[in-house]
Tab-separated table of N, CA, C and O in Angstrom:
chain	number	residue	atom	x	y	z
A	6	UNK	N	165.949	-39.475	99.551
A	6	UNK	CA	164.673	-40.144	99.576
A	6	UNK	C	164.492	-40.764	100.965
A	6	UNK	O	165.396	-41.329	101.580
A	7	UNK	N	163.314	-40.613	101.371
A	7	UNK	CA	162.761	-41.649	103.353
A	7	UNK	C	161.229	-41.448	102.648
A	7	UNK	O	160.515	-41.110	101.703
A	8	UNK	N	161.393	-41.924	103.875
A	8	UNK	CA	159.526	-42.674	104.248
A	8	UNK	C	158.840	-42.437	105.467
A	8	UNK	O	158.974	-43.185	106.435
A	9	UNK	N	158.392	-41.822	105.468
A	9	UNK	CA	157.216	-41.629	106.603
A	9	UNK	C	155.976	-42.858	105.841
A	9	UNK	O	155.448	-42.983	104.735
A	10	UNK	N	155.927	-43.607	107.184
A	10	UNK	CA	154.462	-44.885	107.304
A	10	UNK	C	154.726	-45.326	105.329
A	10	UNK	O	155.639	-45.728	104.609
A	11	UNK	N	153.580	-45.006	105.223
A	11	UNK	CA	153.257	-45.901	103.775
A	11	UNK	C	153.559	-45.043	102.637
A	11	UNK	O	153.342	-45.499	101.515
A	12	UNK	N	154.260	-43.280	102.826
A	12	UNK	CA	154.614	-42.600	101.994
A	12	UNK	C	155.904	-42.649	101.480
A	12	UNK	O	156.781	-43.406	101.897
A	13	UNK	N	156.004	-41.988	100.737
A	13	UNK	CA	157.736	-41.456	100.231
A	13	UNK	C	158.003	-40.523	99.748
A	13	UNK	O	157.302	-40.295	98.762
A	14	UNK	N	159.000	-39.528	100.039
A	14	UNK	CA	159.449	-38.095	99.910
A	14	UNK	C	160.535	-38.671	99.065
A	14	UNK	O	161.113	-39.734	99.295
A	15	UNK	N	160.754	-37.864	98.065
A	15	UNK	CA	161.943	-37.680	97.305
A	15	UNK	C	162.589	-36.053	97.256
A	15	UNK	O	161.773	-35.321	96.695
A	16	UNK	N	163.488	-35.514	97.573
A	16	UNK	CA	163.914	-34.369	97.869
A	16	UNK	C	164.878	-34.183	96.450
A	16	UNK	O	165.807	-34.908	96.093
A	17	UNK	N	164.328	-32.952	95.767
A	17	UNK	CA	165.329	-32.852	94.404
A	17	UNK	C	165.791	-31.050	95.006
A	17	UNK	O	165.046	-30.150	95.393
A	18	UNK	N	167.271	-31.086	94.861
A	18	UNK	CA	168.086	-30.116	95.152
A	18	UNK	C	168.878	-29.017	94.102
A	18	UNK	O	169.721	-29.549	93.379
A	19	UNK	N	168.708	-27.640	93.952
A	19	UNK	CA	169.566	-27.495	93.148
A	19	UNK	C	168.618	-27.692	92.088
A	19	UNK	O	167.493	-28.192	92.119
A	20	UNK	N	169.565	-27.002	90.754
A	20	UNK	CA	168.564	-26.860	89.259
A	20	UNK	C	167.809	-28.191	88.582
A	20	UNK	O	168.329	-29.134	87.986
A	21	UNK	N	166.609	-27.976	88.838
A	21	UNK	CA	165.914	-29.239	88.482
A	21	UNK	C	165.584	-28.605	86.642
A	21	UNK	O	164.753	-27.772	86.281
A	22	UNK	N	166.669	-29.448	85.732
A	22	UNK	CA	166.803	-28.943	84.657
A	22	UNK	C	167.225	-30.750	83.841
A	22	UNK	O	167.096	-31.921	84.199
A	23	UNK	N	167.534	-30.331	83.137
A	23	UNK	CA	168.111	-31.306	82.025
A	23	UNK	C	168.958	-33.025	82.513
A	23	UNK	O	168.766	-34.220	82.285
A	24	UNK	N	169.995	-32.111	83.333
A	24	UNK	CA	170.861	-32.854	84.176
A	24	UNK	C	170.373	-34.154	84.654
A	24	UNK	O	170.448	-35.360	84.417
A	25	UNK	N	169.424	-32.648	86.051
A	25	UNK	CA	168.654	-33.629	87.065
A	25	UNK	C	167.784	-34.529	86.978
A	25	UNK	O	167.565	-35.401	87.819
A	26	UNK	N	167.002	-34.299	85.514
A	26	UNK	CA	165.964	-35.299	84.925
A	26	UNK	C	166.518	-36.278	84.891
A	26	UNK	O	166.010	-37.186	85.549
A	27	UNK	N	167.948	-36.617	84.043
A	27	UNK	CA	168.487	-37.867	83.984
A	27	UNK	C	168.796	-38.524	85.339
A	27	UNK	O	168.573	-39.656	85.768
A	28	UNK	N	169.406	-37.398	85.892
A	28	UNK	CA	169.790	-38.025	87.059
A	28	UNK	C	168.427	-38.775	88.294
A	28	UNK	O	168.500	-39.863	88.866
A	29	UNK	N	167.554	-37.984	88.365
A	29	UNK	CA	166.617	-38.412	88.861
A	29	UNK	C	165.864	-39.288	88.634
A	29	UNK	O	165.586	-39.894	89.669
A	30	UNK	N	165.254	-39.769	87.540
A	30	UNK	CA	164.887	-40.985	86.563
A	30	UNK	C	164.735	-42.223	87.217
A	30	UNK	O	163.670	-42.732	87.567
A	31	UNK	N	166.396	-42.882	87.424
A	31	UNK	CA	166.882	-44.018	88.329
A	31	UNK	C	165.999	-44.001	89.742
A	31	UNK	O	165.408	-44.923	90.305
A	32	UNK	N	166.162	-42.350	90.158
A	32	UNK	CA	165.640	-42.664	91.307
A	32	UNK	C	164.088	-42.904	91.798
A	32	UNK	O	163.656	-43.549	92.753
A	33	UNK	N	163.280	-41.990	90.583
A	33	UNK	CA	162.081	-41.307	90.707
A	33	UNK	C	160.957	-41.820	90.444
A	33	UNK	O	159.860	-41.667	90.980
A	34	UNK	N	161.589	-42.993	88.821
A	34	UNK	CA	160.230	-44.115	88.173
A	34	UNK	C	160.585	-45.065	89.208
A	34	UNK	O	159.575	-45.719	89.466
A	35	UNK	N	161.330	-45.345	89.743
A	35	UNK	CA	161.081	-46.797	91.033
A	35	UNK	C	160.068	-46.205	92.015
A	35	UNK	O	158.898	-46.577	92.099
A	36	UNK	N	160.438	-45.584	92.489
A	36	UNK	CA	159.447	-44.933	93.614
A	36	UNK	C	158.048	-44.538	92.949
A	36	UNK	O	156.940	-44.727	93.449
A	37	UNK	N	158.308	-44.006	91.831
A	37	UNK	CA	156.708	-44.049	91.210
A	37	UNK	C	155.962	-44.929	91.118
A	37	UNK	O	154.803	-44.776	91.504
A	38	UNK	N	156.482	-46.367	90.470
A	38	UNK	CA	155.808	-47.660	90.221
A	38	UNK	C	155.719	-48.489	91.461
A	38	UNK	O	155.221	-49.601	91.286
A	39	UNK	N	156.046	-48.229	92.521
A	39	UNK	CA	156.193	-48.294	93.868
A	39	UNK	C	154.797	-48.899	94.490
A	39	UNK	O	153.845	-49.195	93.769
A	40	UNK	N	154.794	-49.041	95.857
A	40	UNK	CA	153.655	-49.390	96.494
A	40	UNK	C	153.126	-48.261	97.472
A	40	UNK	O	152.207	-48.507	98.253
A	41	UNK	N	153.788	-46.899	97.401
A	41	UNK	CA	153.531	-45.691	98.299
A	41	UNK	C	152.545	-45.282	98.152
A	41	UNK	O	152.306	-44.771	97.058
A	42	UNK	N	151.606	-45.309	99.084
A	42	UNK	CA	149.890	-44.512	98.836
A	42	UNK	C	150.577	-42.533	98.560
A	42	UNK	O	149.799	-41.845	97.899
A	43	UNK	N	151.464	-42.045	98.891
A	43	UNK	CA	151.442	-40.976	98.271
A	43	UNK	C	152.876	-40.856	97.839
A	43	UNK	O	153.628	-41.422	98.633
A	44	UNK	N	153.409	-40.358	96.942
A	44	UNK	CA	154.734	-39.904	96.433
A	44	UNK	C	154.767	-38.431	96.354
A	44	UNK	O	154.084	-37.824	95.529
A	45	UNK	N	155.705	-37.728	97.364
A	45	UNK	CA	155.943	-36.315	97.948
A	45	UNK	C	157.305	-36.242	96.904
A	45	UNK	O	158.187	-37.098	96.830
A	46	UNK	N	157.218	-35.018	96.150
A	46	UNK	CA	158.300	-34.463	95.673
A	46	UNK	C	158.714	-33.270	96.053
A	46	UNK	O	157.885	-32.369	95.933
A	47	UNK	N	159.736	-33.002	96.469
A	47	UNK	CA	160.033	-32.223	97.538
A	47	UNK	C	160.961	-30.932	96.831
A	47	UNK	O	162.152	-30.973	96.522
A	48	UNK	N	160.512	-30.396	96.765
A	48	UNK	CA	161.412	-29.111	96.062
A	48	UNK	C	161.969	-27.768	96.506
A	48	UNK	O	162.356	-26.824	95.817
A	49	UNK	N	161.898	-27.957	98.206
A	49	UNK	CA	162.086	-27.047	98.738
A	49	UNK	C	163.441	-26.344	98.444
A	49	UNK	O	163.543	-25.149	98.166
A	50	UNK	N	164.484	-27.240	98.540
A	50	UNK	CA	165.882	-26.897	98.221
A	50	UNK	C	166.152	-26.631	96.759
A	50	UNK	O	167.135	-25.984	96.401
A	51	UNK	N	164.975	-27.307	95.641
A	51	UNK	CA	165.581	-26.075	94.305
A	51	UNK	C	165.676	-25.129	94.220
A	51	UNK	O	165.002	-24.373	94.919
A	52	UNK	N	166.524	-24.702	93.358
A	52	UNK	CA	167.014	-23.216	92.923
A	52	UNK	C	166.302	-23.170	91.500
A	52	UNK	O	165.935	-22.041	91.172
A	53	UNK	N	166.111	-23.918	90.841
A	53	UNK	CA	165.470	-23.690	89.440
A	53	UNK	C	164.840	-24.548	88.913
A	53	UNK	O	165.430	-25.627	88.979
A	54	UNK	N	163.809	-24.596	88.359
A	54	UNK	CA	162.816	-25.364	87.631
A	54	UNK	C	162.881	-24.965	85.964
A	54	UNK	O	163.120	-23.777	85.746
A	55	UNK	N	162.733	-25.648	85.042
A	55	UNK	CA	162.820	-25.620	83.658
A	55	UNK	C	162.158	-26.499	83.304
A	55	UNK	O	161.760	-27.305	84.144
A	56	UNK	N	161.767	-26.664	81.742
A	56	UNK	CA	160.663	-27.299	81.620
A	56	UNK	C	161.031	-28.957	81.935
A	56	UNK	O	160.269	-29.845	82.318
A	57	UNK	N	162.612	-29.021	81.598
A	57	UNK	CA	162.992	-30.542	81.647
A	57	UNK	C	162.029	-30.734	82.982
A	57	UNK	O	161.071	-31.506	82.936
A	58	UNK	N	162.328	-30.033	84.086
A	58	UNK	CA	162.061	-30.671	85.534
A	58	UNK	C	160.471	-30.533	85.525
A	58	UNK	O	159.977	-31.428	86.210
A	59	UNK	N	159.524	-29.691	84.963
A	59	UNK	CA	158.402	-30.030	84.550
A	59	UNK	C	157.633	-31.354	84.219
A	59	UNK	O	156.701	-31.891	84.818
A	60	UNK	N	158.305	-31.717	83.083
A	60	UNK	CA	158.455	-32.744	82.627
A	60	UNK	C	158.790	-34.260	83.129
A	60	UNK	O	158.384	-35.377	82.807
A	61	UNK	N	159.840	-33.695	84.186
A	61	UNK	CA	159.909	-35.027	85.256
A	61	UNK	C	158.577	-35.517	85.869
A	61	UNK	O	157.932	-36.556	85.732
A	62	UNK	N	158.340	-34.026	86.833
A	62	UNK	CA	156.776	-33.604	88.042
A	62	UNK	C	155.933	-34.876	86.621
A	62	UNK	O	156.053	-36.094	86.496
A	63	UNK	N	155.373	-34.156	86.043
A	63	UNK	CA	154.610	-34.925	84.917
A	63	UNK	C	154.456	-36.268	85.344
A	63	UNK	O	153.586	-36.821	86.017
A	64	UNK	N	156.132	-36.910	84.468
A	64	UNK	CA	156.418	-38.176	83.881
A	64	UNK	C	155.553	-38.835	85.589
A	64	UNK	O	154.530	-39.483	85.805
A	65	UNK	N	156.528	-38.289	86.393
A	65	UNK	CA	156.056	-38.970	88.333
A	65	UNK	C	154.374	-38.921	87.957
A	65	UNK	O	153.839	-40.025	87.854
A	66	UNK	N	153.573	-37.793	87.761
A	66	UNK	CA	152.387	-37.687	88.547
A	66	UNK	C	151.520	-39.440	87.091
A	66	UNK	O	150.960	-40.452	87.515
A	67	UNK	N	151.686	-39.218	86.081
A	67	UNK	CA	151.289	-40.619	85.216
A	67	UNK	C	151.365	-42.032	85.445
A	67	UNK	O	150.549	-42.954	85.439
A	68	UNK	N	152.833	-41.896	85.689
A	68	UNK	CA	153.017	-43.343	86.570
A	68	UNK	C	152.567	-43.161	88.062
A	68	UNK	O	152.644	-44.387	88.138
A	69	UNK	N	152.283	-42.893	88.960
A	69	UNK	CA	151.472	-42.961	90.065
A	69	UNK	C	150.373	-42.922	90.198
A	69	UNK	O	149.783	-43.471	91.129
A	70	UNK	N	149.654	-42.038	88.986
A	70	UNK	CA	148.533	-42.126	88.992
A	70	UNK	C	147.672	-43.150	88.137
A	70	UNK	O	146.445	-43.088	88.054
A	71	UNK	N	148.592	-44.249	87.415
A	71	UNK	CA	148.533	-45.447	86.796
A	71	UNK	C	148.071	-46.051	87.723
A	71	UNK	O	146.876	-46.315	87.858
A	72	UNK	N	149.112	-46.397	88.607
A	72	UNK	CA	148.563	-47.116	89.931
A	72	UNK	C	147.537	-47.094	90.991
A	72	UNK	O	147.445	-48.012	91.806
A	73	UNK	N	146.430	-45.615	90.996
A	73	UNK	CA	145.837	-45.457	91.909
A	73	UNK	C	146.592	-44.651	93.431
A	73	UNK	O	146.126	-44.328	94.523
A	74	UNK	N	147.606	-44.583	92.964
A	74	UNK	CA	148.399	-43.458	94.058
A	74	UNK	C	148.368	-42.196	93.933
A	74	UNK	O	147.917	-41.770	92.869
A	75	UNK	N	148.746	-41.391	94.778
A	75	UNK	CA	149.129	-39.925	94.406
A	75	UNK	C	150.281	-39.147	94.589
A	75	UNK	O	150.980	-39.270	95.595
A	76	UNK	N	150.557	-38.258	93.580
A	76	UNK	CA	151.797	-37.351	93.871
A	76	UNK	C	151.519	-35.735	94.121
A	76	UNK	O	150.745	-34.998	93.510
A	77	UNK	N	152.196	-35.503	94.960
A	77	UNK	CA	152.021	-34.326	95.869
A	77	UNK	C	153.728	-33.692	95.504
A	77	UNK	O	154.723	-34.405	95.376
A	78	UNK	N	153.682	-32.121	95.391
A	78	UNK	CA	154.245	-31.249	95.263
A	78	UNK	C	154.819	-30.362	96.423
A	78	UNK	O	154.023	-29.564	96.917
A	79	UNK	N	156.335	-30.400	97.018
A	79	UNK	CA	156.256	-29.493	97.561
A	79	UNK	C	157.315	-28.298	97.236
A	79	UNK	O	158.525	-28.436	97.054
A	80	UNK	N	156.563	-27.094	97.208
A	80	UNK	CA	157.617	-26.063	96.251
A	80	UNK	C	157.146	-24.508	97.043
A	80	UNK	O	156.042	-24.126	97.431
A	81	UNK	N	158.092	-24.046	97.068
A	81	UNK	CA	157.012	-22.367	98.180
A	81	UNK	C	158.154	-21.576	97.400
A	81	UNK	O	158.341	-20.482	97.934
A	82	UNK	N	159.079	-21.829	96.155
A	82	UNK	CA	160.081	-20.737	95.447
A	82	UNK	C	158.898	-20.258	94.631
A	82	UNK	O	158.015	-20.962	94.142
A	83	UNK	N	159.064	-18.586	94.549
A	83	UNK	CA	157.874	-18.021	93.319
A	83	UNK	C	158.262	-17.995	92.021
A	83	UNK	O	157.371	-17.823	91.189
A	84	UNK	N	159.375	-18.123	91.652
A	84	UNK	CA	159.810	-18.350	90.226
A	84	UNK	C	159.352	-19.781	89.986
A	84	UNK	O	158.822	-19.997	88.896
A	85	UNK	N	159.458	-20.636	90.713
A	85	UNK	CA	158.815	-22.264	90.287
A	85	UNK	C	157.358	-22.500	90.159
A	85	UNK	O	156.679	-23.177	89.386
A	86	UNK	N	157.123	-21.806	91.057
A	86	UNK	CA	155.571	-21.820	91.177
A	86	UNK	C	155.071	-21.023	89.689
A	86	UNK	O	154.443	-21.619	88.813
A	87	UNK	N	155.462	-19.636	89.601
A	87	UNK	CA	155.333	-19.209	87.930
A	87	UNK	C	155.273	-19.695	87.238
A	87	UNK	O	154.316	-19.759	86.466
A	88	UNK	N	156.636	-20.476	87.177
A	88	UNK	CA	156.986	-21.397	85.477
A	88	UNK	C	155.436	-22.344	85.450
A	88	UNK	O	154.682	-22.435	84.481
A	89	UNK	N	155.254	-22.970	86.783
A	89	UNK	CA	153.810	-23.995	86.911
A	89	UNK	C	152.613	-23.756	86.817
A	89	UNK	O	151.712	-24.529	86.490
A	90	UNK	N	152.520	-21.924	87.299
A	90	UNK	CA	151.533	-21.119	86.368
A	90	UNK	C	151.231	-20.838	84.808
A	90	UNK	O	150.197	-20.562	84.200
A	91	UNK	N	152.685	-21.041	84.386
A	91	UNK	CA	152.548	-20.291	83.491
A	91	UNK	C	152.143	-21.343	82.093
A	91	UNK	O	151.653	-21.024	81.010
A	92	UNK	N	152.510	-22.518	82.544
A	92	UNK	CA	152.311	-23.388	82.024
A	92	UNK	C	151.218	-24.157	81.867
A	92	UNK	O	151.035	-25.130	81.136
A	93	UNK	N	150.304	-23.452	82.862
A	93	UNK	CA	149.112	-24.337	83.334
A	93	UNK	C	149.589	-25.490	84.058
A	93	UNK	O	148.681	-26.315	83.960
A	94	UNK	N	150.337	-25.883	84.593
A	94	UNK	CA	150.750	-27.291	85.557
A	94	UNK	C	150.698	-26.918	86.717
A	94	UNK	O	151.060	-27.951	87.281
A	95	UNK	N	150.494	-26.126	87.583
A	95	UNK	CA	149.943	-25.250	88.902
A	95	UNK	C	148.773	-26.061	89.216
A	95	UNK	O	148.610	-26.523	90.346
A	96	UNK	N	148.007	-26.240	88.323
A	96	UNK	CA	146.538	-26.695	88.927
A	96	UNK	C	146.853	-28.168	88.841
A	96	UNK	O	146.220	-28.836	89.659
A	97	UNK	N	147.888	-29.026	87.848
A	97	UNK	CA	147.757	-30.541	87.929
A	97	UNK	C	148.042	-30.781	88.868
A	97	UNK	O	147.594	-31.689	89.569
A	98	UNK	N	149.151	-29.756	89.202
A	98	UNK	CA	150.557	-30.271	90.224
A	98	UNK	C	150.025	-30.286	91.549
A	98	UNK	O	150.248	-31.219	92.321
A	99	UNK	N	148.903	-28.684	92.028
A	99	UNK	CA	148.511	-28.460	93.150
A	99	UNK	C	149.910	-28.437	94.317
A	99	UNK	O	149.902	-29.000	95.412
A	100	UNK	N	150.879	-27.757	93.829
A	100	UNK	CA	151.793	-27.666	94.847
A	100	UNK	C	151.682	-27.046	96.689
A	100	UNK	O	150.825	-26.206	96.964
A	101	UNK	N	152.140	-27.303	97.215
A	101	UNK	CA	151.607	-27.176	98.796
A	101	UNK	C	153.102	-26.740	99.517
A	101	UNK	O	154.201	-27.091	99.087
A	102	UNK	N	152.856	-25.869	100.748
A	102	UNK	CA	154.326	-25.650	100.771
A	102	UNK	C	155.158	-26.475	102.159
A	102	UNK	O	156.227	-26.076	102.621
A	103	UNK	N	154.628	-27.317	102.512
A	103	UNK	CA	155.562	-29.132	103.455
A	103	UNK	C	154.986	-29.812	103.339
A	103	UNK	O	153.784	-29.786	103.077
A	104	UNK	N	155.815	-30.823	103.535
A	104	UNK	CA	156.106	-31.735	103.396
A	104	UNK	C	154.560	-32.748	104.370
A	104	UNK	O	153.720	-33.639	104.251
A	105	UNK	N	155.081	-31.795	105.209
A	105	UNK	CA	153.175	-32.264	106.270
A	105	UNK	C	151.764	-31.902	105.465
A	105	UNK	O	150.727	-32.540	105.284
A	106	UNK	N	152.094	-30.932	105.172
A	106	UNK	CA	150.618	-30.808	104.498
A	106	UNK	C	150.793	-31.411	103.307
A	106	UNK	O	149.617	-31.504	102.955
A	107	UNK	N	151.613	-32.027	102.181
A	107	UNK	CA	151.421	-32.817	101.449
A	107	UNK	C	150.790	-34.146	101.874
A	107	UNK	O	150.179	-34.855	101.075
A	108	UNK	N	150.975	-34.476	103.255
A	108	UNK	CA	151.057	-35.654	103.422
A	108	UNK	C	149.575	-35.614	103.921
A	108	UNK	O	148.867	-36.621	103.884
A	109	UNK	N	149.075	-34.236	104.454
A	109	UNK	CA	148.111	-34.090	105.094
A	109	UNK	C	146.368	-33.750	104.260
A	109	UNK	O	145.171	-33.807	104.542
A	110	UNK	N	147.090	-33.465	103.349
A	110	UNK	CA	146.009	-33.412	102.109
A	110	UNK	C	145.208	-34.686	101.699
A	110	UNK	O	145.684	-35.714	101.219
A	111	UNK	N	143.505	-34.343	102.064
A	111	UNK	CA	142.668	-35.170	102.164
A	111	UNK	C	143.005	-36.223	100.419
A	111	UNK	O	144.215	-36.207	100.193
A	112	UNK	N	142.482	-36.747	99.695
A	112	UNK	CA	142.249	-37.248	98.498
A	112	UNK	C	140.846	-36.812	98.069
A	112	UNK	O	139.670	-36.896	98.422
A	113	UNK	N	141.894	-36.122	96.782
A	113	UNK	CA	140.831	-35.435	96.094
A	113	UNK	C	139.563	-36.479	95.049
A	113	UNK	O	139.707	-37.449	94.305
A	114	UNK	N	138.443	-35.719	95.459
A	114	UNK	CA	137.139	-36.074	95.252
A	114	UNK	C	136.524	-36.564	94.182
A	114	UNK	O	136.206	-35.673	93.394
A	115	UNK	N	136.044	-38.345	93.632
A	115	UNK	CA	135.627	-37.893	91.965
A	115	UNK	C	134.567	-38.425	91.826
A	115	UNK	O	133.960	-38.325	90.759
């Protein structure tokens, strides 16, 4: 986890599955309930997505978006991106593929 200015990247590595949910949790609802105008989840280095880690993306994008913040996706594996198709969570998630253009993405319009 770092910080660029008023953001925060969290980098999840490796099978984002069952495990990592727990494991990530500790790290992921602090930073969610946080004061970061955007929360970057960084997924470049997974190898696998399952629904547990779905389910994380989720749990993050509710609590941030409780607050008036936003969470941004970054993922460019095509099996992850699938599962987020396939699920319909592609369009919540709006995944982007760096970490810059997460950060660089205007706020979407309502």
């Amino acid at each position: 986890m770092y910080e660029i200015g008023d953001n925060t990247v969290v980098e999840l590595h490796g099978d984002v599955d069952l495990v990592a949910f727990q494991r990530a949790i500790p790290v992921l609802d602090p930073v969610a309930a946080g004061t970061a105008r955007t929360v970057v989840v960084d997924l470049t280095r997974a190898t696998f997505l399952d629904c547990s880690g779905l389910s994380l993306l989720m749990r993050a994008q509710r609590r941030v978006s409780a607050r008036g913040a936003r969470l941004r996706v970054v993922c460019t594996d095509p099996m992850s991106l699938r599962v987020m198709g396939i699920t319909g969570l592609k369009t919540t998630l709006s995944p982007v593929a760096s970490v810059r253009e997460a950060l660089a993405r205007p706020e979407p319009q309502s």
